[in-house]
Amino acid sequence: MPDPFDPSPDSGDRFTFGLWTVGNPGADPFGPRTRPRIPPTEIVAGLAKAGAWGVNLHDNDLVPFDASPTERDLLVKEFQQALADHGLVVPMATTNLFSHPVFRDGAFTASDAAVRAFAVRKAMKGIELGVELGASTVVFWGGREGVETDAARDCRDGLGWYRECLNFLCGWVKDQGWDLKFALEAKPNEPRGDIYLATTGHMLHFIETLEHREMCGVNPEVAHENMPGLSMVHAVGQAMEAGKLFHIDLNAQRIGRYDQDLRFGSEDLKGAFFLVRMLEGTCGHPAYEGPRHFDAHAYRTEDVDGVWDFAAGCMRSYKILAARAAAFDADPEVLEIL
Ligand code: GLT
Ligand code: MN
Ligand code: MN
């Protein structure tokens, strides 16, 4: 008999992983990688085998920053072939606006106008890549949008530039006739001392100040809400109530630590249960319809086989929690008490 908790895209499971998550070779700020870099085409094969539905990426997860146009086209072609061979989709794409030294003081909020212009140009190319791969959601995680000291820049200037860049990108996407949604991801700190728009709540307000707010929503991450001890369930609930949950980053985190990106369900089991219950809509409210994306990183102690066990563990934990949530909401004793 098949295991009911095995993920299966054929029976409607919509699990996705980022190239940067399963492809993370275990490097951290204190040491280099501990396992080989898995090529993107092999990641596609591995994810399909594990029962995932899709794979997400940053521009530079696939195409190195300094690749020539010919190299880029070749890499994209190989990747598309792997997607076709293994039946995987790319529902979300994002742009790396945080690794290159040019973004050390921000991308859309950099004080230098030339850096902001470069960031917008890079985001346009990232969006073009996403469209080419069939993505319908574009995530923006502004990891460098912040400061170590507020003497560097008044946050009101930073926010104004942030808005200007997003307004431009939304208008450009509309002009191209693309039906895309932007999902903005908040984080309180790391790598900046303080990142602007620290929580999903901050982001939801900021979105209401954008010119094309209808195409902008949020991408809450468990770890980013839990780092400062906030409730992911309430962040997601507020986003869903506002019709703004456009994407989600599932993982786990202990309160007060650096961004741990642990395996989904490995910490705060009760929080994970209520989150899944909310996403699955067994509690009488509508379910979240988008992909269940894991922004979880295999531990540094794992080898390549361990990476796939880790990915399977994320999906299995989600499915077990979904079954428990359904049972909870169908239990006459629970209903009676509620
Ligand atoms: C980076 C970050 C994640 C974001 C990714 C999308 S990049 O790994 O830590 O939370 O979701 O840009
Ligand atoms: Mn994330
Ligand atoms: Mn994270």
mmCIF file with all atom_site columns, C-alpha atoms and ligand atoms in Angstrom, residues 20-21 92 139 141 185-187 219-224 248-251 259 261 293-297, ligand 2:
data_model
loop_
_atom_site.group_PDB
_atom_site.id
_atom_site.type_symbol
_atom_site.label_atom_id
_atom_site.label_alt_id
_atom_site.label_comp_id
_atom_site.label_asym_id
_atom_site.label_entity_id
_atom_site.label_seq_id
_atom_site.pdbx_PDB_ins_code
_atom_site.Cartn_x
_atom_site.Cartn_y
_atom_site.Cartn_z
_atom_site.occupancy
_atom_site.B_iso_or_equiv
_atom_site.pdbx_formal_charge
_atom_site.auth_seq_id
_atom_site.auth_comp_id
_atom_site.auth_asym_id
_atom_site.auth_atom_id
_atom_site.pdbx_PDB_model_num
ATOM   1  C  CA . TRP A 1 20  ? 19.283 27.757 -3.400 1.00 0.00 ? 20  TRP A CA 1
ATOM   2  C  CA . THR A 1 21  ? 17.801 25.555 -0.675 1.00 0.00 ? 21  THR A CA 1
ATOM   3  C  CA . MET A 1 92  ? 8.200  31.500 -8.775 1.00 0.00 ? 92  MET A CA 1
ATOM   4  C  CA . VAL A 1 139 ? 9.419  37.305 -5.013 1.00 0.00 ? 139 VAL A CA 1
ATOM   5  C  CA . TRP A 1 141 ? 13.421 39.741 -0.606 1.00 0.00 ? 141 TRP A CA 1
ATOM   6  C  CA . GLU A 1 185 ? 9.243  39.034 1.777  1.00 0.00 ? 185 GLU A CA 1
ATOM   7  C  CA . ALA A 1 186 ? 10.005 40.674 5.105  1.00 0.00 ? 186 ALA A CA 1
ATOM   8  C  CA . LYS A 1 187 ? 12.836 39.953 7.517  1.00 0.00 ? 187 LYS A CA 1
ATOM   9  C  CA . ASN A 1 219 ? 5.712  36.052 0.944  1.00 0.00 ? 219 ASN A CA 1
ATOM   10 C  CA . PRO A 1 220 ? 5.895  35.437 4.706  1.00 0.00 ? 220 PRO A CA 1
ATOM   11 C  CA . GLU A 1 221 ? 8.616  33.117 5.990  1.00 0.00 ? 221 GLU A CA 1
ATOM   12 C  CA . VAL A 1 222 ? 8.275  31.112 9.211  1.00 0.00 ? 222 VAL A CA 1
ATOM   13 C  CA . ALA A 1 223 ? 11.885 31.796 10.252 1.00 0.00 ? 223 ALA A CA 1
ATOM   14 C  CA . HIS A 1 224 ? 11.665 35.526 9.594  1.00 0.00 ? 224 HIS A CA 1
ATOM   15 C  CA . ILE A 1 248 ? 4.870  31.343 1.402  1.00 0.00 ? 248 ILE A CA 1
ATOM   16 C  CA . ASP A 1 249 ? 8.295  30.254 2.706  1.00 0.00 ? 249 ASP A CA 1
ATOM   17 C  CA . LEU A 1 250 ? 7.965  27.252 5.004  1.00 0.00 ? 250 LEU A CA 1
ATOM   18 C  CA . ASN A 1 251 ? 10.769 26.249 7.356  1.00 0.00 ? 251 ASN A CA 1
ATOM   19 C  CA . ASP A 1 259 ? 17.915 32.895 10.405 1.00 0.00 ? 259 ASP A CA 1
ATOM   20 C  CA . ASP A 1 261 ? 15.926 27.909 7.854  1.00 0.00 ? 261 ASP A CA 1
ATOM   21 C  CA . HIS A 1 293 ? 7.337  26.371 -0.872 1.00 0.00 ? 293 HIS A CA 1
ATOM   22 C  CA . PHE A 1 294 ? 10.130 25.267 1.465  1.00 0.00 ? 294 PHE A CA 1
ATOM   23 C  CA . ASP A 1 295 ? 12.858 27.825 2.081  1.00 0.00 ? 295 ASP A CA 1
ATOM   24 C  CA . ALA A 1 296 ? 14.576 25.297 4.318  1.00 0.00 ? 296 ALA A CA 1
ATOM   25 C  CA . HIS A 1 297 ? 18.258 24.429 4.039  1.00 0.00 ? 297 HIS A CA 1
HETATM 26 MN MN . MN  B 2 .   ? 12.692 33.133 2.425  1.00 0.00 ? 2   MN  B MN 1
#
